[in-house]
Amino acid sequence: MSSAAAATNTTATTAGSQPGHTVLQVPVPPLEAFVRARTAHYDATWLSPDAEFGHAHVTALGPFLPPDATDAEALRRVAEIACRTEPFAFTLGGVDTFPNGIIHLVPEPDEPFRTLTAALCEAFPSYLPYGGAFGDVHPHLTLDARSATVSETSTVALLEGLLPVVSRAERLDLALWQQNGCRVLTSWLLGSAPAS
């Protein structure tokens, strides 16, 4: 979808859903099937029929602008940052758990993700990672949440044979997260000049 189309197509609410939020995220295709399966296990209304949507992703900045505030100027600023960010390789192998119970994979190296987030925060100072709920933000790929039946150990067992994952950050997506309406609004190839 083009930037112009995205700017005019961000306010739709699907029947039976609540207004969503946008996230700037880097998709991680090698883990898409795993994360999709875990999402379906909990609540299939968060599954997207959009083949480009990255259920498996590393968040660069989210929540981002409200869907109805994602205008051409905001998209231009994101495009400039994506253009300045060269694609990079990373490995996901270490499973960890945050104090809030989120079980996740840690990208190595994490510096390119931190640099991307810092650039986006500088361009959009009103939008802090995770709404400012956490101090130092750690780049990660969410796998699951700790519960009575889910632990870091059980998650590692489900990942048997999948890790480590070697991937490459090549694209930054503006994704809408909304029950019954998750989709990619627009994407930018990292290191590529924005379309004029």
Short mmCIF file of C-alpha atoms in Angstrom, two decimals:
data_model
loop_
_atom_site.label_atom_id
_atom_site.label_comp_id
_atom_site.label_asym_id
_atom_site.label_seq_id
_atom_site.Cartn_x
_atom_site.Cartn_y
_atom_site.Cartn_z
CA MET A 1 0.00 0.00 0.00
CA SER A 2 1.36 3.44 -0.84
CA SER A 3 1.98 6.08 1.81
CA ALA A 4 -0.79 8.24 0.36
CA ALA A 5 -3.26 5.36 0.46
CA ALA A 6 -2.27 4.54 4.01
CA ALA A 7 -2.89 8.10 5.11
CA THR A 8 -6.49 7.84 3.94
CA ASN A 9 -7.11 4.24 5.02
CA THR A 10 -6.26 4.16 8.71
CA THR A 11 -9.52 4.86 10.48
CA ALA A 12 -11.65 1.89 9.50
CA THR A 13 -13.06 -0.12 12.35
CA THR A 14 -14.17 -3.64 11.56
CA ALA A 15 -17.56 -4.75 12.86
CA GLY A 16 -17.23 -6.18 16.34
CA SER A 17 -13.84 -4.59 16.99
CA GLN A 18 -12.53 -1.73 19.06
CA PRO A 19 -10.45 1.08 17.55
CA GLY A 20 -6.90 -0.16 17.29
CA HIS A 21 -3.44 1.30 17.64
CA THR A 22 -0.54 1.56 15.25
CA VAL A 23 2.97 0.20 15.71
CA LEU A 24 6.16 0.68 13.72
CA GLN A 25 7.65 -2.80 13.61
CA VAL A 26 10.28 -4.92 11.90
CA PRO A 27 8.79 -8.24 10.75
CA VAL A 28 10.63 -11.50 11.49
CA PRO A 29 9.28 -13.98 8.89
CA PRO A 30 11.15 -17.08 10.14
CA LEU A 31 9.07 -17.02 13.35
CA GLU A 32 5.74 -15.98 11.82
CA ALA A 33 4.19 -19.47 11.98
CA PHE A 34 5.14 -19.91 15.64
CA VAL A 35 3.81 -16.52 16.78
CA ARG A 36 0.66 -16.88 14.67
CA ALA A 37 -0.04 -20.24 16.33
CA ARG A 38 0.41 -18.76 19.82
CA THR A 39 -1.85 -15.83 18.89
CA ALA A 40 -4.54 -18.23 17.61
CA HIS A 41 -4.22 -20.25 20.83
CA TYR A 42 -5.25 -17.21 22.88
CA ASP A 43 -7.50 -15.09 20.67
CA ALA A 44 -7.94 -15.59 16.93
CA THR A 45 -9.50 -12.13 16.58
CA TRP A 46 -5.90 -10.81 16.58
CA LEU A 47 -4.92 -12.92 13.55
CA SER A 48 -4.51 -11.01 10.32
CA PRO A 49 -5.50 -12.31 6.89
CA ASP A 50 -2.90 -9.86 5.50
CA ALA A 51 0.03 -12.03 4.35
CA GLU A 52 2.41 -9.10 4.91
CA PHE A 53 1.36 -8.57 8.53
CA GLY A 54 4.12 -9.47 10.99
CA HIS A 55 2.65 -11.20 14.01
CA ALA A 56 6.31 -12.06 14.66
CA HIS A 57 8.13 -8.75 14.89
CA VAL A 58 10.46 -6.53 16.86
CA THR A 59 8.74 -3.28 17.80
CA ALA A 60 10.58 -0.13 16.73
CA LEU A 61 8.03 2.29 18.21
CA GLY A 62 4.61 1.59 19.60
CA PRO A 63 2.03 2.59 20.26
CA PHE A 64 2.57 5.06 17.45
CA LEU A 65 0.27 7.81 16.15
CA PRO A 66 -3.45 7.18 16.43
CA PRO A 67 -4.72 5.75 13.14
CA ASP A 68 -6.60 8.95 12.27
CA ALA A 69 -3.49 11.10 12.92
CA THR A 70 -1.15 9.19 10.61
CA ASP A 71 -0.86 11.91 7.98
CA ALA A 72 1.43 12.44 4.98
CA GLU A 73 3.97 14.44 7.02
CA ALA A 74 4.30 11.70 9.63
CA LEU A 75 4.72 9.08 6.91
CA ARG A 76 7.38 11.24 5.22
CA ARG A 77 9.39 11.45 8.46
CA VAL A 78 9.23 7.68 8.95
CA ALA A 79 10.26 7.16 5.30
CA GLU A 80 13.35 9.34 5.82
CA ILE A 81 14.39 7.32 8.87
CA ALA A 82 13.85 4.03 7.04
CA CYS A 83 15.94 5.36 4.15
CA ARG A 84 18.83 6.20 6.51
CA THR A 85 18.65 2.78 8.19
CA GLU A 86 20.60 0.12 6.33
CA PRO A 87 19.26 -3.46 6.40
CA PHE A 88 20.98 -5.56 9.05
CA ALA A 89 21.33 -9.18 10.10
CA PHE A 90 20.50 -10.39 13.59
CA THR A 91 20.13 -13.64 15.48
CA LEU A 92 17.36 -14.66 17.87
CA GLY A 93 18.41 -17.45 20.16
CA GLY A 94 18.21 -16.37 23.78
CA VAL A 95 14.84 -16.78 25.50
CA ASP A 96 14.20 -14.49 28.46
CA THR A 97 11.28 -13.29 30.58
CA PHE A 98 10.57 -9.69 31.58
CA PRO A 99 9.41 -8.99 35.17
CA ASN A 100 5.86 -8.51 33.82
CA GLY A 101 5.86 -12.12 32.53
CA ILE A 102 6.39 -11.49 28.81
CA ILE A 103 8.47 -14.37 27.41
CA HIS A 104 10.57 -13.17 24.52
CA LEU A 105 13.59 -13.65 22.29
CA VAL A 106 16.51 -11.23 22.49
CA PRO A 107 18.01 -10.07 19.17
CA GLU A 108 21.78 -10.03 18.85
CA PRO A 109 23.06 -7.52 18.15
CA ASP A 110 20.34 -5.27 19.53
CA GLU A 111 22.09 -1.97 18.76
CA PRO A 112 20.57 -1.53 15.26
CA PHE A 113 17.08 -1.87 16.77
CA ARG A 114 17.96 0.61 19.54
CA THR A 115 19.30 3.06 16.96
CA LEU A 116 16.11 2.78 14.89
CA THR A 117 13.93 3.34 17.96
CA ALA A 118 16.03 6.33 19.04
CA ALA A 119 15.69 7.93 15.59
CA LEU A 120 11.92 7.43 15.62
CA CYS A 121 11.62 8.83 19.16
CA GLU A 122 13.64 11.88 18.12
CA ALA A 123 11.31 12.45 15.15
CA PHE A 124 8.18 11.84 17.26
CA PRO A 125 9.05 12.99 20.81
CA SER A 126 5.45 12.73 22.02
CA TYR A 127 5.48 8.96 21.40
CA LEU A 128 7.60 7.00 23.83
CA PRO A 129 8.21 3.27 23.44
CA TYR A 130 5.34 1.41 25.13
CA GLY A 131 3.88 4.76 26.16
CA GLY A 132 6.79 5.35 28.54
CA ALA A 133 5.74 2.46 30.79
CA PHE A 134 9.28 1.10 30.98
CA GLY A 135 12.67 2.72 31.47
CA ASP A 136 15.37 1.38 29.20
CA VAL A 137 13.55 -0.41 26.40
CA HIS A 138 14.99 -3.78 25.40
CA PRO A 139 14.42 -4.84 21.79
CA HIS A 140 12.66 -8.20 21.75
CA LEU A 141 10.31 -10.52 19.91
CA THR A 142 7.34 -11.51 22.09
CA LEU A 143 6.63 -15.25 22.20
CA ASP A 144 4.14 -15.75 25.03
CA ALA A 145 3.16 -14.66 28.53
CA ARG A 146 3.91 -16.51 31.75
CA SER A 147 0.85 -18.12 33.34
CA ALA A 148 -0.13 -21.17 35.36
CA THR A 149 0.44 -23.31 32.25
CA VAL A 150 3.12 -21.32 30.40
CA SER A 151 6.70 -20.82 31.52
CA GLU A 152 9.98 -19.95 29.93
CA THR A 153 10.83 -23.68 30.04
CA SER A 154 7.60 -24.73 28.31
CA THR A 155 8.11 -22.05 25.66
CA VAL A 156 11.67 -23.22 24.99
CA ALA A 157 10.28 -26.75 24.55
CA LEU A 158 7.78 -25.49 21.94
CA LEU A 159 10.64 -23.79 20.10
CA GLU A 160 12.70 -26.99 19.89
CA GLY A 161 14.42 -27.17 16.53
CA LEU A 162 13.58 -23.56 15.61
CA LEU A 163 16.38 -21.74 17.43
CA PRO A 164 18.61 -20.00 16.80
CA VAL A 165 16.91 -17.98 14.09
CA VAL A 166 19.10 -15.92 11.80
CA SER A 167 17.11 -13.15 10.19
CA ARG A 168 17.55 -9.85 8.41
CA ALA A 169 15.80 -6.56 9.07
CA GLU A 170 14.86 -5.34 5.61
CA ARG A 171 11.53 -3.61 6.13
CA LEU A 172 9.79 -1.29 8.57
CA ASP A 173 6.01 -1.67 8.71
CA LEU A 174 3.34 0.65 9.99
CA ALA A 175 0.93 -1.94 11.35
CA LEU A 176 -2.57 -1.51 12.70
CA TRP A 177 -3.28 -3.76 15.68
CA GLN A 178 -7.02 -4.10 16.04
CA GLN A 179 -9.26 -7.04 16.85
CA ASN A 180 -10.60 -8.44 13.57
CA GLY A 181 -8.62 -5.84 11.66
CA CYS A 182 -4.85 -6.31 12.04
CA ARG A 183 -3.10 -5.24 8.85
CA VAL A 184 -0.10 -3.46 7.39
CA LEU A 185 -0.95 0.13 6.51
CA THR A 186 2.31 0.87 4.72
CA SER A 187 5.90 -0.38 4.58
CA TRP A 188 9.32 1.03 3.85
CA LEU A 189 12.35 -0.93 2.67
CA LEU A 190 15.31 -0.13 4.89
CA GLY A 191 18.08 1.74 3.11
CA SER A 192 15.89 2.60 0.10
CA ALA A 193 15.11 6.11 -1.04
CA PRO A 194 11.48 7.04 -0.40
CA ALA A 195 9.23 7.09 -3.45
CA SER A 196 8.65 10.62 -4.70
#
